Amino acid sequence: MYYAVSYQFREDAILWTVAYIGSSTFRTWTFILWGSLIPIAVVLVDVLTRRVKSTVRRKLFHFIGVISFTPVVMIDPIFFAFAISTATSVCLMVEVGRFFQVYGTSRLSAFLKHHIDERESTDGIIRTHMYLIFGMGASLILHYRHVQNSIREIPAIMELAYNLIPGVISLGVIDSAAAIVGSSFMLRYRKALGGYLKNKFFTGRANPSISHKTTTGTIGGFVAGLLFWILILKLAEVPLMSLPTMYSFLMIAAATLTECFMDGIDNLQLPLVMISATCHLFALLMGESQLWLNEEMRRPNPTTASSLASALRSAWRNFKVNV
């Protein structure tokens, strides 16, 4: 694989990667912080939540992704797309090694055994963690697979929605909050969606998810996703009351509904559905004048901060491109 990538790059892949990460202070610090803090966070969640329900434990790992990935998605999405695609490839190789019981992978199997649901087993290939990592950045991997200068500036609301809603918000916020709230909070008021939706169109056999997805979880996921999206828009200084922004809230509702009716591998399926939904929404809004004429909603293509401190202090859309 190393030689194949080097051949495609027409140079040494490792040297290219080091030069790419080192070309920006922000990328360098992001790489250092990810490499040091994410493992610590994973260990802390594993140790401190051993008496917590398995559903809640699994979703807490999603929140680690939200906290770690959101700033990078907003500041340097091209780097994030590269990092996620690389991490997915590394996880795939490690998982193949674990499946064939390569020396040293037994501890990894023991760790994963406590964080998978009944649909997977350590005796086979475990896909959940790979799908989670890929799903968080699937929209960015597809969008930035070829870096080109745009002929026209992309509205901030469009780029934010496409970069964040299908992965970080749908998987990291809505899906996680729905599972945690539905399984742990307001249990007196909890009722399966099937109690409200079961009819000749929505039957338990045709829609098995409605038999175990709850109303409290669905509402909790929607509220969490809505609040997080508003926070992102405020940080990005996108006007909340413009028509395209108001339409973007439909994607939060769509992600919530998709999550509550989905009974498959949501780490993979949910982002793919939301990528399609987000693309269709803004395709319909292309003719909307407010999407293009509002100067506050436009900015140059993806950015790179000069330092981590400046990235956290400054408005992300004011940085200059440094790809």
PDB file of C-alpha atoms in Angstrom:
ATOM      1  CA  MET A   1       0.000   0.000   0.000  1.00  0.00           C
ATOM      2  CA  TYR A   2       2.846   2.376   0.865  1.00  0.00           C
ATOM      3  CA  TYR A   3       4.460   1.854  -2.539  1.00  0.00           C
ATOM      4  CA  ALA A   4       1.119   2.204  -4.330  1.00  0.00           C
ATOM      5  CA  VAL A   5       0.419   5.556  -2.659  1.00  0.00           C
ATOM      6  CA  SER A   6       3.979   6.749  -3.308  1.00  0.00           C
ATOM      7  CA  TYR A   7       3.623   5.802  -6.963  1.00  0.00           C
ATOM      8  CA  GLN A   8       0.379   7.756  -7.211  1.00  0.00           C
ATOM      9  CA  PHE A   9       1.943  10.827  -5.543  1.00  0.00           C
ATOM     10  CA  ARG A  10       5.099  10.471  -7.641  1.00  0.00           C
ATOM     11  CA  GLU A  11       7.073  10.954  -4.413  1.00  0.00           C
ATOM     12  CA  ASP A  12       7.605   9.316  -1.049  1.00  0.00           C
ATOM     13  CA  ALA A  13       4.212   9.153   0.710  1.00  0.00           C
ATOM     14  CA  ILE A  14       5.638   9.552   4.223  1.00  0.00           C
ATOM     15  CA  LEU A  15       7.758  12.570   3.298  1.00  0.00           C
ATOM     16  CA  TRP A  16       4.795  14.123   1.495  1.00  0.00           C
ATOM     17  CA  THR A  17       2.571  13.626   4.552  1.00  0.00           C
ATOM     18  CA  VAL A  18       5.142  15.137   6.913  1.00  0.00           C
ATOM     19  CA  ALA A  19       5.583  18.132   4.614  1.00  0.00           C
ATOM     20  CA  TYR A  20       1.821  18.556   4.249  1.00  0.00           C
ATOM     21  CA  ILE A  21       1.149  18.528   7.989  1.00  0.00           C
ATOM     22  CA  GLY A  22       4.188  20.687   8.716  1.00  0.00           C
ATOM     23  CA  SER A  23       3.161  23.295   6.131  1.00  0.00           C
ATOM     24  CA  SER A  24       0.700  24.801   8.625  1.00  0.00           C
ATOM     25  CA  THR A  25       1.023  25.493  12.327  1.00  0.00           C
ATOM     26  CA  PHE A  26      -2.649  24.703  12.765  1.00  0.00           C
ATOM     27  CA  ARG A  27      -2.285  21.310  11.106  1.00  0.00           C
ATOM     28  CA  THR A  28       0.798  20.520  13.156  1.00  0.00           C
ATOM     29  CA  TRP A  29      -0.904  21.367  16.455  1.00  0.00           C
ATOM     30  CA  THR A  30      -4.049  19.536  15.418  1.00  0.00           C
ATOM     31  CA  PHE A  31      -2.024  16.412  14.670  1.00  0.00           C
ATOM     32  CA  ILE A  32      -0.211  16.672  18.027  1.00  0.00           C
ATOM     33  CA  LEU A  33      -3.400  17.266  20.031  1.00  0.00           C
ATOM     34  CA  TRP A  34      -5.307  14.500  18.266  1.00  0.00           C
ATOM     35  CA  GLY A  35      -2.444  12.073  18.842  1.00  0.00           C
ATOM     36  CA  SER A  36      -2.168  12.901  22.539  1.00  0.00           C
ATOM     37  CA  LEU A  37      -5.634  13.873  23.769  1.00  0.00           C
ATOM     38  CA  ILE A  38      -7.915  11.495  21.865  1.00  0.00           C
ATOM     39  CA  PRO A  39      -6.254   8.335  23.296  1.00  0.00           C
ATOM     40  CA  ILE A  40      -6.471   9.852  26.783  1.00  0.00           C
ATOM     41  CA  ALA A  41     -10.160  10.659  26.261  1.00  0.00           C
ATOM     42  CA  VAL A  42     -10.861   7.121  25.020  1.00  0.00           C
ATOM     43  CA  VAL A  43      -9.157   5.595  28.071  1.00  0.00           C
ATOM     44  CA  LEU A  44     -11.017   7.921  30.452  1.00  0.00           C
ATOM     45  CA  VAL A  45     -14.384   7.071  28.916  1.00  0.00           C
ATOM     46  CA  ASP A  46     -13.556   3.368  29.090  1.00  0.00           C
ATOM     47  CA  VAL A  47     -12.460   3.515  32.740  1.00  0.00           C
ATOM     48  CA  LEU A  48     -15.017   5.960  34.143  1.00  0.00           C
ATOM     49  CA  THR A  49     -18.127   4.518  32.470  1.00  0.00           C
ATOM     50  CA  ARG A  50     -17.839   0.822  33.258  1.00  0.00           C
ATOM     51  CA  ARG A  51     -21.059   0.915  35.286  1.00  0.00           C
ATOM     52  CA  VAL A  52     -22.915   2.864  32.623  1.00  0.00           C
ATOM     53  CA  LYS A  53     -25.225   1.239  30.083  1.00  0.00           C
ATOM     54  CA  SER A  54     -23.402  -0.074  27.031  1.00  0.00           C
ATOM     55  CA  THR A  55     -25.495   2.126  24.745  1.00  0.00           C
ATOM     56  CA  VAL A  56     -24.421   5.258  26.581  1.00  0.00           C
ATOM     57  CA  ARG A  57     -20.780   4.140  26.650  1.00  0.00           C
ATOM     58  CA  ARG A  58     -20.687   3.667  22.885  1.00  0.00           C
ATOM     59  CA  LYS A  59     -22.271   7.034  22.198  1.00  0.00           C
ATOM     60  CA  LEU A  60     -19.799   8.853  24.432  1.00  0.00           C
ATOM     61  CA  PHE A  61     -17.134   7.958  21.898  1.00  0.00           C
ATOM     62  CA  HIS A  62     -19.209   9.850  19.349  1.00  0.00           C
ATOM     63  CA  PHE A  63     -19.006  12.932  21.540  1.00  0.00           C
ATOM     64  CA  ILE A  64     -15.217  12.642  21.577  1.00  0.00           C
ATOM     65  CA  GLY A  65     -15.375  12.875  17.809  1.00  0.00           C
ATOM     66  CA  VAL A  66     -17.658  15.906  17.919  1.00  0.00           C
ATOM     67  CA  ILE A  67     -15.344  17.820  20.263  1.00  0.00           C
ATOM     68  CA  SER A  68     -12.207  16.806  18.370  1.00  0.00           C
ATOM     69  CA  PHE A  69     -13.442  17.228  14.824  1.00  0.00           C
ATOM     70  CA  THR A  70     -15.771  20.232  14.773  1.00  0.00           C
ATOM     71  CA  PRO A  71     -13.082  22.969  15.042  1.00  0.00           C
ATOM     72  CA  VAL A  72     -11.017  21.327  12.305  1.00  0.00           C
ATOM     73  CA  VAL A  73     -14.016  20.926   9.998  1.00  0.00           C
ATOM     74  CA  MET A  74     -14.778  24.633  10.351  1.00  0.00           C
ATOM     75  CA  ILE A  75     -11.195  25.867  10.084  1.00  0.00           C
ATOM     76  CA  ASP A  76      -9.469  23.488   7.671  1.00  0.00           C
ATOM     77  CA  PRO A  77     -11.915  21.017   6.070  1.00  0.00           C
ATOM     78  CA  ILE A  78      -9.439  19.930   3.377  1.00  0.00           C
ATOM     79  CA  PHE A  79      -7.004  18.723   6.028  1.00  0.00           C
ATOM     80  CA  PHE A  80      -9.851  17.038   7.895  1.00  0.00           C
ATOM     81  CA  ALA A  81     -10.887  15.152   4.751  1.00  0.00           C
ATOM     82  CA  PHE A  82      -7.312  13.955   4.308  1.00  0.00           C
ATOM     83  CA  ALA A  83      -7.002  12.984   7.995  1.00  0.00           C
ATOM     84  CA  ILE A  84     -10.292  11.047   8.063  1.00  0.00           C
ATOM     85  CA  SER A  85      -9.559   9.144   4.860  1.00  0.00           C
ATOM     86  CA  THR A  86      -6.098   8.244   6.209  1.00  0.00           C
ATOM     87  CA  ALA A  87      -7.534   7.203   9.598  1.00  0.00           C
ATOM     88  CA  THR A  88     -10.115   5.004   7.869  1.00  0.00           C
ATOM     89  CA  SER A  89      -7.376   3.251   5.885  1.00  0.00           C
ATOM     90  CA  VAL A  90      -5.258   2.722   9.005  1.00  0.00           C
ATOM     91  CA  CYS A  91      -8.249   1.339  10.947  1.00  0.00           C
ATOM     92  CA  LEU A  92      -8.981  -1.060   8.102  1.00  0.00           C
ATOM     93  CA  MET A  93      -5.415  -2.397   8.115  1.00  0.00           C
ATOM     94  CA  VAL A  94      -5.408  -2.718  11.919  1.00  0.00           C
ATOM     95  CA  GLU A  95      -8.750  -4.527  11.833  1.00  0.00           C
ATOM     96  CA  VAL A  96      -7.452  -6.994   9.239  1.00  0.00           C
ATOM     97  CA  GLY A  97      -4.453  -7.624  11.496  1.00  0.00           C
ATOM     98  CA  ARG A  98      -6.743  -8.136  14.495  1.00  0.00           C
ATOM     99  CA  PHE A  99      -8.949 -10.554  12.542  1.00  0.00           C
ATOM    100  CA  PHE A 100      -5.931 -12.685  11.630  1.00  0.00           C
ATOM    101  CA  GLN A 101      -4.712 -12.464  15.231  1.00  0.00           C
ATOM    102  CA  VAL A 102      -1.452 -10.686  14.527  1.00  0.00           C
ATOM    103  CA  TYR A 103       0.746 -10.551  17.622  1.00  0.00           C
ATOM    104  CA  GLY A 104      -0.324  -7.737  19.970  1.00  0.00           C
ATOM    105  CA  THR A 105      -3.898  -7.370  18.709  1.00  0.00           C
ATOM    106  CA  SER A 106      -5.463  -9.504  21.468  1.00  0.00           C
ATOM    107  CA  ARG A 107      -5.696  -6.467  23.745  1.00  0.00           C
ATOM    108  CA  LEU A 108      -7.482  -4.571  20.998  1.00  0.00           C
ATOM    109  CA  SER A 109     -10.004  -7.401  20.703  1.00  0.00           C
ATOM    110  CA  ALA A 110     -10.559  -7.332  24.473  1.00  0.00           C
ATOM    111  CA  PHE A 111     -11.173  -3.586  24.356  1.00  0.00           C
ATOM    112  CA  LEU A 112     -13.546  -3.724  21.393  1.00  0.00           C
ATOM    113  CA  LYS A 113     -15.519  -6.586  22.957  1.00  0.00           C
ATOM    114  CA  HIS A 114     -16.886  -4.183  25.579  1.00  0.00           C
ATOM    115  CA  HIS A 115     -17.894  -1.507  23.057  1.00  0.00           C
ATOM    116  CA  ILE A 116     -19.799  -3.322  20.322  1.00  0.00           C
ATOM    117  CA  ASP A 117     -23.462  -4.229  20.170  1.00  0.00           C
ATOM    118  CA  GLU A 118     -25.086  -7.597  19.635  1.00  0.00           C
ATOM    119  CA  ARG A 119     -24.874  -7.289  15.850  1.00  0.00           C
ATOM    120  CA  GLU A 120     -21.089  -7.724  15.809  1.00  0.00           C
ATOM    121  CA  SER A 121     -18.551 -10.086  17.339  1.00  0.00           C
ATOM    122  CA  THR A 122     -14.802 -10.048  17.867  1.00  0.00           C
ATOM    123  CA  ASP A 123     -14.675 -13.354  15.987  1.00  0.00           C
ATOM    124  CA  GLY A 124     -15.325 -11.499  12.746  1.00  0.00           C
ATOM    125  CA  ILE A 125     -14.508  -8.141  11.183  1.00  0.00           C
ATOM    126  CA  ILE A 126     -15.759  -5.309  13.412  1.00  0.00           C
ATOM    127  CA  ARG A 127     -16.987  -2.490  11.199  1.00  0.00           C
ATOM    128  CA  THR A 128     -18.610  -0.101  13.681  1.00  0.00           C
ATOM    129  CA  HIS A 129     -15.539   1.961  14.518  1.00  0.00           C
ATOM    130  CA  MET A 130     -14.444   2.174  10.874  1.00  0.00           C
ATOM    131  CA  TYR A 131     -17.915   3.263   9.784  1.00  0.00           C
ATOM    132  CA  LEU A 132     -18.001   5.855  12.568  1.00  0.00           C
ATOM    133  CA  ILE A 133     -14.711   7.441  11.531  1.00  0.00           C
ATOM    134  CA  PHE A 134     -15.603   7.363   7.837  1.00  0.00           C
ATOM    135  CA  GLY A 135     -19.161   8.553   8.473  1.00  0.00           C
ATOM    136  CA  MET A 136     -17.958  11.605  10.407  1.00  0.00           C
ATOM    137  CA  GLY A 137     -16.097  12.830   7.346  1.00  0.00           C
ATOM    138  CA  ALA A 138     -17.801  11.128   4.409  1.00  0.00           C
ATOM    139  CA  SER A 139     -19.255  14.358   3.023  1.00  0.00           C
ATOM    140  CA  LEU A 140     -15.869  16.094   3.167  1.00  0.00           C
ATOM    141  CA  ILE A 141     -14.020  13.154   1.608  1.00  0.00           C
ATOM    142  CA  LEU A 142     -16.447  13.218  -1.322  1.00  0.00           C
ATOM    143  CA  HIS A 143     -16.404  17.002  -1.629  1.00  0.00           C
ATOM    144  CA  TYR A 144     -12.658  17.600  -1.330  1.00  0.00           C
ATOM    145  CA  ARG A 145     -11.363  14.516  -3.134  1.00  0.00           C
ATOM    146  CA  HIS A 146     -10.178  16.891  -5.871  1.00  0.00           C
ATOM    147  CA  VAL A 147      -9.013  20.293  -4.648  1.00  0.00           C
ATOM    148  CA  GLN A 148      -9.940  22.901  -7.212  1.00  0.00           C
ATOM    149  CA  ASN A 149     -10.445  26.646  -7.114  1.00  0.00           C
ATOM    150  CA  SER A 150     -14.140  27.451  -7.278  1.00  0.00           C
ATOM    151  CA  ILE A 151     -15.346  29.660 -10.079  1.00  0.00           C
ATOM    152  CA  ARG A 152     -17.757  31.282  -7.675  1.00  0.00           C
ATOM    153  CA  GLU A 153     -17.602  31.725  -3.940  1.00  0.00           C
ATOM    154  CA  ILE A 154     -19.559  29.096  -2.029  1.00  0.00           C
ATOM    155  CA  PRO A 155     -22.108  30.471   0.468  1.00  0.00           C
ATOM    156  CA  ALA A 156     -21.031  29.734   4.031  1.00  0.00           C
ATOM    157  CA  ILE A 157     -24.392  28.233   4.960  1.00  0.00           C
ATOM    158  CA  MET A 158     -24.120  25.756   2.096  1.00  0.00           C
ATOM    159  CA  GLU A 159     -20.593  24.684   2.936  1.00  0.00           C
ATOM    160  CA  LEU A 160     -21.230  24.471   6.671  1.00  0.00           C
ATOM    161  CA  ALA A 161     -24.353  22.376   6.170  1.00  0.00           C
ATOM    162  CA  TYR A 162     -22.644  19.974   3.768  1.00  0.00           C
ATOM    163  CA  ASN A 163     -19.508  19.622   5.906  1.00  0.00           C
ATOM    164  CA  LEU A 164     -21.145  19.256   9.318  1.00  0.00           C
ATOM    165  CA  ILE A 165     -24.736  18.010   9.132  1.00  0.00           C
ATOM    166  CA  PRO A 166     -24.250  14.597   7.413  1.00  0.00           C
ATOM    167  CA  GLY A 167     -21.448  13.464   9.728  1.00  0.00           C
ATOM    168  CA  VAL A 168     -20.624  15.402  12.871  1.00  0.00           C
ATOM    169  CA  ILE A 169     -24.160  16.560  13.663  1.00  0.00           C
ATOM    170  CA  SER A 170     -26.125  13.524  12.461  1.00  0.00           C
ATOM    171  CA  LEU A 171     -23.837  10.874  13.964  1.00  0.00           C
ATOM    172  CA  GLY A 172     -22.045  12.731  16.707  1.00  0.00           C
ATOM    173  CA  VAL A 173     -24.908  14.790  18.113  1.00  0.00           C
ATOM    174  CA  ILE A 174     -28.364  13.634  16.989  1.00  0.00           C
ATOM    175  CA  ASP A 175     -27.770   9.876  16.985  1.00  0.00           C
ATOM    176  CA  SER A 176     -25.804   9.983  20.259  1.00  0.00           C
ATOM    177  CA  ALA A 177     -28.232  12.263  22.092  1.00  0.00           C
ATOM    178  CA  ALA A 178     -31.223  10.210  20.927  1.00  0.00           C
ATOM    179  CA  ALA A 179     -29.661   6.983  22.233  1.00  0.00           C
ATOM    180  CA  ILE A 180     -28.572   8.474  25.558  1.00  0.00           C
ATOM    181  CA  VAL A 181     -31.830  10.324  26.276  1.00  0.00           C
ATOM    182  CA  GLY A 182     -33.995   7.441  25.086  1.00  0.00           C
ATOM    183  CA  SER A 183     -32.232   4.880  27.266  1.00  0.00           C
ATOM    184  CA  SER A 184     -31.420   6.883  30.386  1.00  0.00           C
ATOM    185  CA  PHE A 185     -33.649   9.932  30.869  1.00  0.00           C
ATOM    186  CA  MET A 186     -37.373  10.615  31.351  1.00  0.00           C
ATOM    187  CA  LEU A 187     -38.076   6.911  31.586  1.00  0.00           C
ATOM    188  CA  ARG A 188     -41.555   7.588  32.999  1.00  0.00           C
ATOM    189  CA  TYR A 189     -42.535   9.297  29.752  1.00  0.00           C
ATOM    190  CA  ARG A 190     -40.713   6.962  27.411  1.00  0.00           C
ATOM    191  CA  LYS A 191     -42.837   5.250  24.812  1.00  0.00           C
ATOM    192  CA  ALA A 192     -41.867   3.382  21.662  1.00  0.00           C
ATOM    193  CA  LEU A 193     -42.542   5.191  18.409  1.00  0.00           C
ATOM    194  CA  GLY A 194     -44.534   2.189  17.294  1.00  0.00           C
ATOM    195  CA  GLY A 195     -47.195   3.133  19.828  1.00  0.00           C
ATOM    196  CA  TYR A 196     -47.897   6.284  17.822  1.00  0.00           C
ATOM    197  CA  LEU A 197     -46.924   5.337  14.291  1.00  0.00           C
ATOM    198  CA  LYS A 198     -48.039   1.725  13.927  1.00  0.00           C
ATOM    199  CA  ASN A 199     -50.681   1.555  11.214  1.00  0.00           C
ATOM    200  CA  LYS A 200     -51.103  -0.012   7.797  1.00  0.00           C
ATOM    201  CA  PHE A 201     -48.181   2.043   6.474  1.00  0.00           C
ATOM    202  CA  PHE A 202     -45.828   1.719   9.472  1.00  0.00           C
ATOM    203  CA  THR A 203     -45.895  -1.831  10.767  1.00  0.00           C
ATOM    204  CA  GLY A 204     -43.482  -3.425  13.185  1.00  0.00           C
ATOM    205  CA  ARG A 205     -42.449  -5.977  10.562  1.00  0.00           C
ATOM    206  CA  ALA A 206     -41.765  -3.406   7.834  1.00  0.00           C
ATOM    207  CA  ASN A 207     -40.246  -0.821  10.210  1.00  0.00           C
ATOM    208  CA  PRO A 208     -38.614  -2.704  13.100  1.00  0.00           C
ATOM    209  CA  SER A 209     -36.914   0.460  14.359  1.00  0.00           C
ATOM    210  CA  ILE A 210     -40.207   1.932  15.580  1.00  0.00           C
ATOM    211  CA  SER A 211     -40.561  -0.934  18.035  1.00  0.00           C
ATOM    212  CA  HIS A 212     -37.502   0.120  20.065  1.00  0.00           C
ATOM    213  CA  LYS A 213     -36.828   3.773  19.143  1.00  0.00           C
ATOM    214  CA  THR A 214     -38.502   6.050  21.692  1.00  0.00           C
ATOM    215  CA  THR A 215     -40.297   9.371  21.554  1.00  0.00           C
ATOM    216  CA  THR A 216     -38.107  10.889  24.275  1.00  0.00           C
ATOM    217  CA  GLY A 217     -34.951   9.827  22.440  1.00  0.00           C
ATOM    218  CA  THR A 218     -36.153  11.250  19.140  1.00  0.00           C
ATOM    219  CA  ILE A 219     -37.101  14.571  20.730  1.00  0.00           C
ATOM    220  CA  GLY A 220     -33.826  14.678  22.658  1.00  0.00           C
ATOM    221  CA  GLY A 221     -31.817  14.055  19.494  1.00  0.00           C
ATOM    222  CA  PHE A 222     -33.674  16.755  17.580  1.00  0.00           C
ATOM    223  CA  VAL A 223     -33.250  19.369  20.333  1.00  0.00           C
ATOM    224  CA  ALA A 224     -29.536  18.566  20.738  1.00  0.00           C
ATOM    225  CA  GLY A 225     -28.946  18.757  16.984  1.00  0.00           C
ATOM    226  CA  LEU A 226     -30.889  21.999  16.711  1.00  0.00           C
ATOM    227  CA  LEU A 227     -28.973  23.688  19.533  1.00  0.00           C
ATOM    228  CA  PHE A 228     -25.619  22.519  18.204  1.00  0.00           C
ATOM    229  CA  TRP A 229     -26.418  23.767  14.681  1.00  0.00           C
ATOM    230  CA  ILE A 230     -27.466  27.168  16.049  1.00  0.00           C
ATOM    231  CA  LEU A 231     -24.181  27.328  17.979  1.00  0.00           C
ATOM    232  CA  ILE A 232     -22.229  26.579  14.790  1.00  0.00           C
ATOM    233  CA  LEU A 233     -24.110  29.263  12.859  1.00  0.00           C
ATOM    234  CA  LYS A 234     -23.469  31.813  15.594  1.00  0.00           C
ATOM    235  CA  LEU A 235     -19.753  30.989  15.698  1.00  0.00           C
ATOM    236  CA  ALA A 236     -19.587  31.245  11.917  1.00  0.00           C
ATOM    237  CA  GLU A 237     -21.500  34.557  11.993  1.00  0.00           C
ATOM    238  CA  VAL A 238     -24.127  33.295   9.579  1.00  0.00           C
ATOM    239  CA  PRO A 239     -27.441  35.241   9.803  1.00  0.00           C
ATOM    240  CA  LEU A 240     -30.016  33.018  11.484  1.00  0.00           C
ATOM    241  CA  MET A 241     -33.087  34.694  10.028  1.00  0.00           C
ATOM    242  CA  SER A 242     -32.220  34.457   6.330  1.00  0.00           C
ATOM    243  CA  LEU A 243     -34.348  32.122   4.228  1.00  0.00           C
ATOM    244  CA  PRO A 244     -31.571  29.644   3.264  1.00  0.00           C
ATOM    245  CA  THR A 245     -30.536  29.362   6.922  1.00  0.00           C
ATOM    246  CA  MET A 246     -34.103  28.653   7.970  1.00  0.00           C
ATOM    247  CA  TYR A 247     -34.298  25.928   5.324  1.00  0.00           C
ATOM    248  CA  SER A 248     -31.099  24.375   6.709  1.00  0.00           C
ATOM    249  CA  PHE A 249     -32.983  23.544   9.913  1.00  0.00           C
ATOM    250  CA  LEU A 250     -35.019  21.110   7.809  1.00  0.00           C
ATOM    251  CA  MET A 251     -31.848  19.022   7.546  1.00  0.00           C
ATOM    252  CA  ILE A 252     -31.758  18.679  11.335  1.00  0.00           C
ATOM    253  CA  ALA A 253     -35.344  17.408  11.239  1.00  0.00           C
ATOM    254  CA  ALA A 254     -34.503  15.109   8.326  1.00  0.00           C
ATOM    255  CA  ALA A 255     -31.511  13.664  10.189  1.00  0.00           C
ATOM    256  CA  THR A 256     -33.687  13.057  13.261  1.00  0.00           C
ATOM    257  CA  LEU A 257     -36.390  11.295  11.257  1.00  0.00           C
ATOM    258  CA  THR A 258     -33.828   9.236   9.363  1.00  0.00           C
ATOM    259  CA  GLU A 259     -32.229   8.164  12.636  1.00  0.00           C
ATOM    260  CA  CYS A 260     -35.511   7.102  14.224  1.00  0.00           C
ATOM    261  CA  PHE A 261     -36.604   5.012  11.207  1.00  0.00           C
ATOM    262  CA  MET A 262     -33.188   3.468  10.534  1.00  0.00           C
ATOM    263  CA  ASP A 263     -32.484   0.020  11.924  1.00  0.00           C
ATOM    264  CA  GLY A 264     -29.310  -0.854  10.044  1.00  0.00           C
ATOM    265  CA  ILE A 265     -25.716   0.324  10.310  1.00  0.00           C
ATOM    266  CA  ASP A 266     -26.451   3.956  11.125  1.00  0.00           C
ATOM    267  CA  ASN A 267     -22.770   4.928  11.306  1.00  0.00           C
ATOM    268  CA  LEU A 268     -22.613   4.406   7.545  1.00  0.00           C
ATOM    269  CA  GLN A 269     -26.180   4.737   6.316  1.00  0.00           C
ATOM    270  CA  LEU A 270     -27.165   7.921   8.137  1.00  0.00           C
ATOM    271  CA  PRO A 271     -24.338  10.074   6.684  1.00  0.00           C
ATOM    272  CA  LEU A 272     -24.987   8.815   3.157  1.00  0.00           C
ATOM    273  CA  VAL A 273     -28.690   9.635   3.401  1.00  0.00           C
ATOM    274  CA  MET A 274     -27.954  13.107   4.792  1.00  0.00           C
ATOM    275  CA  ILE A 275     -25.345  13.860   2.119  1.00  0.00           C
ATOM    276  CA  SER A 276     -28.002  13.235  -0.499  1.00  0.00           C
ATOM    277  CA  ALA A 277     -30.625  15.256   1.403  1.00  0.00           C
ATOM    278  CA  THR A 278     -28.308  18.239   1.897  1.00  0.00           C
ATOM    279  CA  CYS A 279     -27.247  18.262  -1.754  1.00  0.00           C
ATOM    280  CA  HIS A 280     -30.870  18.144  -2.884  1.00  0.00           C
ATOM    281  CA  LEU A 281     -31.862  20.973  -0.534  1.00  0.00           C
ATOM    282  CA  PHE A 282     -29.261  23.404  -1.829  1.00  0.00           C
ATOM    283  CA  ALA A 283     -29.846  22.307  -5.411  1.00  0.00           C
ATOM    284  CA  LEU A 284     -33.418  23.505  -4.944  1.00  0.00           C
ATOM    285  CA  LEU A 285     -32.157  26.739  -3.342  1.00  0.00           C
ATOM    286  CA  MET A 286     -29.681  27.617  -6.104  1.00  0.00           C
ATOM    287  CA  GLY A 287     -32.118  30.077  -7.584  1.00  0.00           C
ATOM    288  CA  GLU A 288     -32.788  31.765  -4.241  1.00  0.00           C
ATOM    289  CA  SER A 289     -31.289  35.258  -4.379  1.00  0.00           C
ATOM    290  CA  GLN A 290     -30.672  35.436  -0.632  1.00  0.00           C
ATOM    291  CA  LEU A 291     -28.316  32.474  -0.884  1.00  0.00           C
ATOM    292  CA  TRP A 292     -25.906  34.427  -3.100  1.00  0.00           C
ATOM    293  CA  LEU A 293     -26.501  38.137  -2.502  1.00  0.00           C
ATOM    294  CA  ASN A 294     -26.067  38.279   1.266  1.00  0.00           C
ATOM    295  CA  GLU A 295     -22.426  39.277   1.691  1.00  0.00           C
ATOM    296  CA  GLU A 296     -22.363  38.053   5.284  1.00  0.00           C
ATOM    297  CA  MET A 297     -23.020  34.519   4.087  1.00  0.00           C
ATOM    298  CA  ARG A 298     -20.149  34.343   1.597  1.00  0.00           C
ATOM    299  CA  ARG A 299     -16.511  33.548   2.167  1.00  0.00           C
ATOM    300  CA  PRO A 300     -13.521  32.112   0.273  1.00  0.00           C
ATOM    301  CA  ASN A 301     -13.032  28.384   0.059  1.00  0.00           C
ATOM    302  CA  PRO A 302     -11.677  26.326   3.011  1.00  0.00           C
ATOM    303  CA  THR A 303      -9.164  27.894   5.313  1.00  0.00           C
ATOM    304  CA  THR A 304      -6.022  27.235   7.272  1.00  0.00           C
ATOM    305  CA  ALA A 305      -5.253  29.138  10.461  1.00  0.00           C
ATOM    306  CA  SER A 306      -1.701  30.205  11.208  1.00  0.00           C
ATOM    307  CA  SER A 307      -1.892  28.886  14.774  1.00  0.00           C
ATOM    308  CA  LEU A 308      -4.270  27.057  17.070  1.00  0.00           C
ATOM    309  CA  ALA A 309      -4.718  30.134  19.262  1.00  0.00           C
ATOM    310  CA  SER A 310      -5.676  32.338  16.329  1.00  0.00           C
ATOM    311  CA  ALA A 311      -8.054  29.654  15.093  1.00  0.00           C
ATOM    312  CA  LEU A 312      -9.916  29.663  18.396  1.00  0.00           C
ATOM    313  CA  ARG A 313      -9.978  33.465  18.721  1.00  0.00           C
ATOM    314  CA  SER A 314     -10.754  34.603  15.203  1.00  0.00           C
ATOM    315  CA  ALA A 315     -13.751  34.205  12.948  1.00  0.00           C
ATOM    316  CA  TRP A 316     -12.963  31.121  10.856  1.00  0.00           C
ATOM    317  CA  ARG A 317     -14.146  32.648   7.580  1.00  0.00           C
ATOM    318  CA  ASN A 318     -11.609  35.478   7.716  1.00  0.00           C
ATOM    319  CA  PHE A 319      -8.544  33.283   7.274  1.00  0.00           C
ATOM    320  CA  LYS A 320      -6.750  33.116   3.964  1.00  0.00           C
ATOM    321  CA  VAL A 321      -6.496  29.989   1.918  1.00  0.00           C
ATOM    322  CA  ASN A 322      -3.307  28.003   2.450  1.00  0.00           C
ATOM    323  CA  VAL A 323      -3.664  24.613   0.808  1.00  0.00           C
TER     324      VAL A 323
END
